[in-house]
Short mmCIF file of C-alpha atoms and ligand atoms in Angstrom, two decimals:
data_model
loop_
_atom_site.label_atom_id
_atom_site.label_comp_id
_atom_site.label_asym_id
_atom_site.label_seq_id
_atom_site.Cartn_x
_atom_site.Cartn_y
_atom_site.Cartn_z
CA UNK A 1 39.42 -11.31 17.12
CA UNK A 2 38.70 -14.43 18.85
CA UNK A 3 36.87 -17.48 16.93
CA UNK A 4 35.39 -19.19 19.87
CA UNK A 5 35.09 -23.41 19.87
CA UNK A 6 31.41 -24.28 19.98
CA UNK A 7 30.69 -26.62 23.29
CA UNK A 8 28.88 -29.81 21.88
CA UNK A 9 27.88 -31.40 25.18
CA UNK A 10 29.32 -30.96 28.67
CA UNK A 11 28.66 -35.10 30.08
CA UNK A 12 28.31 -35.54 33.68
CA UNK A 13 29.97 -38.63 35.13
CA UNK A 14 28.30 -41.89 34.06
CA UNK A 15 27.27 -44.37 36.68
CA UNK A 16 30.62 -45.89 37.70
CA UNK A 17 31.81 -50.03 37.14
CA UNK A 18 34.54 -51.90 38.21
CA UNK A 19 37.82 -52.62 36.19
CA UNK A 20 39.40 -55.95 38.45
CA UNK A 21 38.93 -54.59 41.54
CA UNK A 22 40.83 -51.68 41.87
CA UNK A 23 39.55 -49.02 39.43
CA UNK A 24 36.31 -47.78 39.78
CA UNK A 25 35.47 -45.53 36.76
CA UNK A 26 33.12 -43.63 34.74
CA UNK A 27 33.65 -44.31 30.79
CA UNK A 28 32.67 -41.05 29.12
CA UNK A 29 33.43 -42.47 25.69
CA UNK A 30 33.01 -44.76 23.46
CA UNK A 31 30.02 -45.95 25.98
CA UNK A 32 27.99 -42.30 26.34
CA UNK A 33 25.99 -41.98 23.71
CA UNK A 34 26.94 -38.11 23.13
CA UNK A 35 30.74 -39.83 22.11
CA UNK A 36 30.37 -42.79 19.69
CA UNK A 37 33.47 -44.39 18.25
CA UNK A 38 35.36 -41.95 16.45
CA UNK A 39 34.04 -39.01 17.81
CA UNK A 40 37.35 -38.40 19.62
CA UNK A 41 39.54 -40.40 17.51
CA UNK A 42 42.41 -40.80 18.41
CA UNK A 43 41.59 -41.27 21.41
CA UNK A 44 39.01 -43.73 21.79
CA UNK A 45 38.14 -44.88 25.41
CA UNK A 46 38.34 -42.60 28.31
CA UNK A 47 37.95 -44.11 31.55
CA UNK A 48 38.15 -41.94 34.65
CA UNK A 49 38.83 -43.32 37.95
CA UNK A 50 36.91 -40.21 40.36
CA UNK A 51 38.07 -40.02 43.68
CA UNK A 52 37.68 -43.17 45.91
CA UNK A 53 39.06 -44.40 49.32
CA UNK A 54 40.89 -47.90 49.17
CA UNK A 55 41.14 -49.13 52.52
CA UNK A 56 44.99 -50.78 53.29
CA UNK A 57 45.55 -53.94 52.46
CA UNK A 58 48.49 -56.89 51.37
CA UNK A 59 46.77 -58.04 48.23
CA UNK A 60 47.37 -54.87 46.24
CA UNK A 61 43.73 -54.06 43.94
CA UNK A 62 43.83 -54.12 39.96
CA UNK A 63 43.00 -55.52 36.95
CA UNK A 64 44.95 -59.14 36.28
CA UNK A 65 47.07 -60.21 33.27
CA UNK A 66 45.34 -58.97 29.79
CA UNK A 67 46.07 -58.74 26.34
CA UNK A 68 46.34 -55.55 24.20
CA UNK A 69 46.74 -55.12 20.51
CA UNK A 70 46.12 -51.91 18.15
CA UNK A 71 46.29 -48.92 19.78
CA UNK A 72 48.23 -47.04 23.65
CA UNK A 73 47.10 -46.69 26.99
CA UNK A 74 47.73 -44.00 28.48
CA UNK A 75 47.49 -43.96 32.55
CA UNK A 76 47.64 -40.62 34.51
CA UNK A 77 47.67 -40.96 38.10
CA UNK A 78 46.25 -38.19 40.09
CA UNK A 79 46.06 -39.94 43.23
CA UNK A 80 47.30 -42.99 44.47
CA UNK A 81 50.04 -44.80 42.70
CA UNK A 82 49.81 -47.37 39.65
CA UNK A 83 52.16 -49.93 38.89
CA UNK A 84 52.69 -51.98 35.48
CA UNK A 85 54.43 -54.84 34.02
CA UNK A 86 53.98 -56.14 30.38
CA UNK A 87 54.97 -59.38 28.57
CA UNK A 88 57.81 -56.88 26.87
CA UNK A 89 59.65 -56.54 29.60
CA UNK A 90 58.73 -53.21 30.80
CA UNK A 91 57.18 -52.01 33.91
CA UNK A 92 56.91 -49.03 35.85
CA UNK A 93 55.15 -47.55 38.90
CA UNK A 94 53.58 -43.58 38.49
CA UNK A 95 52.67 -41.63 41.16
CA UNK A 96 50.62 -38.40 41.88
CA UNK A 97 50.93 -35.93 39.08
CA UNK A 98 52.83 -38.52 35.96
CA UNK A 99 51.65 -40.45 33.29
CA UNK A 100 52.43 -43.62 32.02
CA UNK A 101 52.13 -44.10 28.08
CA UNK A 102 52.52 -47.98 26.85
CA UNK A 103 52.10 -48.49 23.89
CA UNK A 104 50.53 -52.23 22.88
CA UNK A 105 50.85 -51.90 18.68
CA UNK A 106 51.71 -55.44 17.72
CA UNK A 107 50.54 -56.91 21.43
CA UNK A 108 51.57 -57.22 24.54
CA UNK A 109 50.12 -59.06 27.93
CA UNK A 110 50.16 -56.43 30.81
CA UNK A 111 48.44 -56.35 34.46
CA UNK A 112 47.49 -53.04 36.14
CA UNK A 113 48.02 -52.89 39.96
CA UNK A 114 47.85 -50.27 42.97
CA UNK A 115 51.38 -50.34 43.71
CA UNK A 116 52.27 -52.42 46.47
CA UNK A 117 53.51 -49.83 49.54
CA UNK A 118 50.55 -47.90 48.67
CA UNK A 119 48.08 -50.69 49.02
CA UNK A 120 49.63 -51.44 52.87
CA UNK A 121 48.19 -47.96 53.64
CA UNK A 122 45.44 -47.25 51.44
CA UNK A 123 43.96 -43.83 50.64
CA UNK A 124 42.67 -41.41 47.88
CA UNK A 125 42.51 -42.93 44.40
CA UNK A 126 42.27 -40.90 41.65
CA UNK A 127 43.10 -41.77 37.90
CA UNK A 128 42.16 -40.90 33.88
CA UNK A 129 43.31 -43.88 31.38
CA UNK A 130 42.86 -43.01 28.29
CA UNK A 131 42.75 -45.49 24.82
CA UNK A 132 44.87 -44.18 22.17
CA UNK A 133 44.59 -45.34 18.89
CA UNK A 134 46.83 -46.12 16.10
CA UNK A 135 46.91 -45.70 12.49
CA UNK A 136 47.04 -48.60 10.80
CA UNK A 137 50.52 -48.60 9.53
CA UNK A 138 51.83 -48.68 12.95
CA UNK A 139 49.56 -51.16 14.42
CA UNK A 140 51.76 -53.63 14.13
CA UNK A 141 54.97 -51.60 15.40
CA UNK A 142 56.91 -53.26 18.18
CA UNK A 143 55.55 -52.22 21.67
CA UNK A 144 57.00 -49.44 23.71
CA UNK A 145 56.72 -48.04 26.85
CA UNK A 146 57.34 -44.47 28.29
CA UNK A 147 57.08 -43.76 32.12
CA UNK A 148 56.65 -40.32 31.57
CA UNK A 149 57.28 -38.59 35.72
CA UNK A 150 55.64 -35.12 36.04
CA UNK A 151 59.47 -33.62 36.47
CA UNK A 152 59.81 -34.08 32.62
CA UNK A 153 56.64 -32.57 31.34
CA UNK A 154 56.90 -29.04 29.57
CA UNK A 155 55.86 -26.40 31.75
CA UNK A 156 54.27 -23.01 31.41
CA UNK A 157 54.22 -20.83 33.94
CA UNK A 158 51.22 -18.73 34.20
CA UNK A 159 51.84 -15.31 35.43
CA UNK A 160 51.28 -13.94 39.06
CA UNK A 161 51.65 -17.24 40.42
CA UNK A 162 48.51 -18.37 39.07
CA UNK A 163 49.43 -22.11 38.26
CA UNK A 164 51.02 -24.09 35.32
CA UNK A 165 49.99 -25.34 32.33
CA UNK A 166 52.01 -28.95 32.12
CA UNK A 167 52.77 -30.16 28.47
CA UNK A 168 52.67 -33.79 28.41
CA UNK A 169 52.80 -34.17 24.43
CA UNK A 170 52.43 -31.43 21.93
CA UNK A 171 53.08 -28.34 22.02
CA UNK A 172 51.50 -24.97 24.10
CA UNK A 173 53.16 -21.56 22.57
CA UNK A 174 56.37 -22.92 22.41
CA UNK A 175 56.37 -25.30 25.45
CA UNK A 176 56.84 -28.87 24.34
CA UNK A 177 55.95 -32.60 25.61
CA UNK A 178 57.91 -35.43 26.66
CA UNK A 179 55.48 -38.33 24.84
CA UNK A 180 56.43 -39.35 21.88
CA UNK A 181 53.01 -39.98 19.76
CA UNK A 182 51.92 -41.43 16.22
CA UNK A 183 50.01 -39.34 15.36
CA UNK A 184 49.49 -35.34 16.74
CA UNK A 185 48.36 -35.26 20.14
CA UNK A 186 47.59 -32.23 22.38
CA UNK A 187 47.91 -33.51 26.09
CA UNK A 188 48.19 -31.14 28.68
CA UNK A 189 47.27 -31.08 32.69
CA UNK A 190 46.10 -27.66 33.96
CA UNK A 191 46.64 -26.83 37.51
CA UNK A 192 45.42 -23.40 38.38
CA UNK A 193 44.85 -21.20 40.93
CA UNK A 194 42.06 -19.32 41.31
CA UNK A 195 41.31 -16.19 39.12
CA UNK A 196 43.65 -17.85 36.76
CA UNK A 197 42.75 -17.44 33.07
CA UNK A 198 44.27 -19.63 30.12
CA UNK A 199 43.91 -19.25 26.30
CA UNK A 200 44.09 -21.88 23.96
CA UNK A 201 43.93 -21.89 20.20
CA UNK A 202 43.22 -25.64 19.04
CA UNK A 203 43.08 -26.77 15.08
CA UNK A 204 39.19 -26.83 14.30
CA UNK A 205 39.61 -30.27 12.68
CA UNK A 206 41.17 -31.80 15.91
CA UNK A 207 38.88 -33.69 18.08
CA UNK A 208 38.99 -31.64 21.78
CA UNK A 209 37.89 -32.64 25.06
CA UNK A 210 38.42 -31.05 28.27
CA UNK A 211 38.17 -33.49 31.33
CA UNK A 212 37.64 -31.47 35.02
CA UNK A 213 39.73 -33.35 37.61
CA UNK A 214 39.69 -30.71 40.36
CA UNK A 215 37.28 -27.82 41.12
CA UNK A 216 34.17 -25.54 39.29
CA UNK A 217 35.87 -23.95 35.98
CA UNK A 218 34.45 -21.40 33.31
CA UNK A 219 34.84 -22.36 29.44
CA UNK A 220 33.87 -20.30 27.02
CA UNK A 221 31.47 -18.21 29.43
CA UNK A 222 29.75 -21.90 30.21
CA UNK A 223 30.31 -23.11 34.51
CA UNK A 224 31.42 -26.79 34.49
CA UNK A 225 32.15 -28.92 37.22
CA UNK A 226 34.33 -31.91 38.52
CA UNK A 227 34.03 -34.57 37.10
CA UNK A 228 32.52 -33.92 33.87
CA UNK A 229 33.84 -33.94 30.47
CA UNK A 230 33.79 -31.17 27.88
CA UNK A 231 33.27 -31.83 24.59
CA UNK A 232 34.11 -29.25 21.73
CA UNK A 233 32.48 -29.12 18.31
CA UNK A 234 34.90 -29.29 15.55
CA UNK A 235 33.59 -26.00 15.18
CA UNK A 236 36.13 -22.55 16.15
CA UNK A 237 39.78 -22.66 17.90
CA UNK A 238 39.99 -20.87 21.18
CA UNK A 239 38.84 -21.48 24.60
CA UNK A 240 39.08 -19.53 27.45
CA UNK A 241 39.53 -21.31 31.04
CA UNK A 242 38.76 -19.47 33.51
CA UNK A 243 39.04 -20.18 37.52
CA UNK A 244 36.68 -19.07 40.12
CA UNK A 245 38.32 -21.68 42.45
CA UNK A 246 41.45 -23.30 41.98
CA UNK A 247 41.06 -26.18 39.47
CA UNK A 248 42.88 -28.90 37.61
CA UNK A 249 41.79 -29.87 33.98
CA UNK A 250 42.89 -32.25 31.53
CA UNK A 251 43.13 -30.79 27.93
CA UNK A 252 42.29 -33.32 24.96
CA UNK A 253 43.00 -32.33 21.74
CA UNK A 254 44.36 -34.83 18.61
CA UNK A 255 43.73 -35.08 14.96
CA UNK A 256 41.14 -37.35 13.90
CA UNK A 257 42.45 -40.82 12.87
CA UNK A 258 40.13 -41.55 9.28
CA UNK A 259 40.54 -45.05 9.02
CA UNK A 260 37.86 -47.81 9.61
CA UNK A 261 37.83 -48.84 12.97
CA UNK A 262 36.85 -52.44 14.54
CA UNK A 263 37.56 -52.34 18.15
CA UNK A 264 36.79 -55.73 20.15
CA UNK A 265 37.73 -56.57 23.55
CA UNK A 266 40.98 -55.71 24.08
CA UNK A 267 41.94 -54.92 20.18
CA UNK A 268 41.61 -51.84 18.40
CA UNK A 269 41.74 -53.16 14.92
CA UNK A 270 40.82 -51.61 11.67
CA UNK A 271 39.25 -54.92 10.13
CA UNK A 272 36.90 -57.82 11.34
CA UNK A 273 39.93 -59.80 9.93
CA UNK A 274 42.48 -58.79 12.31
CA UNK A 275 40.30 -59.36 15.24
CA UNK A 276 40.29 -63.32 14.46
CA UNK A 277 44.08 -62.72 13.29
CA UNK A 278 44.92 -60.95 16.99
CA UNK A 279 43.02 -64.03 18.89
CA UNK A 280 44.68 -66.70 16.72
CA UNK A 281 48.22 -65.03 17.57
CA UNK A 282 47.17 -64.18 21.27
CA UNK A 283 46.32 -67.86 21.63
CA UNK A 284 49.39 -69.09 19.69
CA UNK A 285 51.52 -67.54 22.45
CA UNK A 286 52.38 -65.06 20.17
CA UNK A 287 52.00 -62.02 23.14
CA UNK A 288 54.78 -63.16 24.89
CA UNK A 289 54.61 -64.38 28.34
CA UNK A 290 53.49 -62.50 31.88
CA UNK A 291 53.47 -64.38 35.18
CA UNK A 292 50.44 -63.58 37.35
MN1 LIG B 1 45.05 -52.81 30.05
#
């Protein structure tokens, strides 16, 4: 006996802005006003780059160096490529299909690029970056980063040849994640074919979102389309995705972070405090150093 997940509000793409100049994206949370702050806690931004053409160029597009204290991104290219360098050291370029997870905690500079080869030639550009939060004993952690490449993700095969359900943290029937989280995280990407059909059985307490990258799905008897987000209510634990075309979908799914939350700028803070405290530090150098 199934015990179906409610669907709260299925949110077409808001009008798009510019991050820098090289992603173009619709924020479906926290700026609709169907997902307020902690509505998806943990995560707590979603920004979703829908296709775009870049025409070539030398100057690769992106956003410049920026501070970030508090909480992870969490970049998954699904076109296009995405470079990064932070004021820890790290950097790392993804491609089509992988994700890369950097965690900021205690602050780090970073800048956000097209990657330079793929600039020179230009083309489809297609990303979801996603603001993870932190609890707020590991807010001030030391920063990390994970270049997670698609080749490492879990993967379930779905029978007949119908697709695969990629783990990229958590856990689907057995099927585990290469991220390493704070807190529990459900993250997979769902590439299926058509007349595919996927269960999933999702804690009623964890905050669940589906995001449709590629093609028209069915969940839970309701059509959705590209581009738009899913929302669950906290409300039942399966799903059904079905496929009348082939599809891609981003699964969402994390428990709920109860902690006051403060976010400014580019902190994720749980007190007005530690805002002032994160630009004191950021301006006493505090961030480390990143060339331009
Ligand atoms: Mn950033």
């Amino acid at each position: 006996m199934k015990n179906f997940k409610t669907i709260e509000q299925i949110i077409a793409p808001p009008a798009p802005h510019m991050v820098g100049d090289g992603f173009r994206v619709n924020n479906f949370f926290p700026g609709t006003k169907y997902i307020g702050l902690k509505r998806m806690s943990p995560f707590f931004l979603l920004d979703y780059a829908a296709k775009v053409d870049y025409p070539p160029t030398d100057t690769p597009r992106g956003v410049g160096v920026h501070p970030h204290r508090g909480f992870e991104t969490v970049t998954i290219a699904y076109k296009g490529k995405v470079a990064h360098h932070d004021s820890a050291g790290n950097s790392g370029v993804i491609g089509e299909g992988d994700v890369q997870w950097m965690t900021a905690a205690s602050g780090i500079l970073h800048k956000e690029y097209h990657e330079k080869e793929w600039s020179k030639t230009g083309g489809t550009f297609q990303m979801v970056q996603l603001w993870v939060n932190l609890p707020s004993k590991h807010k001030m952690s030391p920063p990390k980063y994970q270049g997670l490449g698609h080749e490492t993700f879990g993967q379930y095969m779905l029978p007949n040849d119908l697709g695969v359900l990629e783990v990229i943290a958590g856990d689907y029937y057995g099927v585990k994640g290469p991220a390493s989280t704070f807190t529990p995280i459900e993250m997979y990407n769902v590439r299926i074919k058509k007349g595919a059909n996927v269960n999933f059985s999702l804690p009623e307490d964890y905050n669940t979102g589906f995001m449709v990258i590629e093609g028209t799905v069915i969940l839970n008897n309701k059509t959705v389309h590209a581009n738009h987000f899913v929302l669950f209510a906290n409300k039942g634990t399966d799903i059904i995705l079905e496929a009348p075309e082939d599809a891609i979908v981003l699964v969402l799914s994390g428990k709920p972070i109860d902690e006051p939350l403060v976010p400014y700028g580019p902190f994720l803070m749980n007190y007005k405090e530690e805002i002032m405290q994160a630009y004191e530090d950021l301006n006493n150098g505090k961030f480390g150093h990143l060339e331009d």
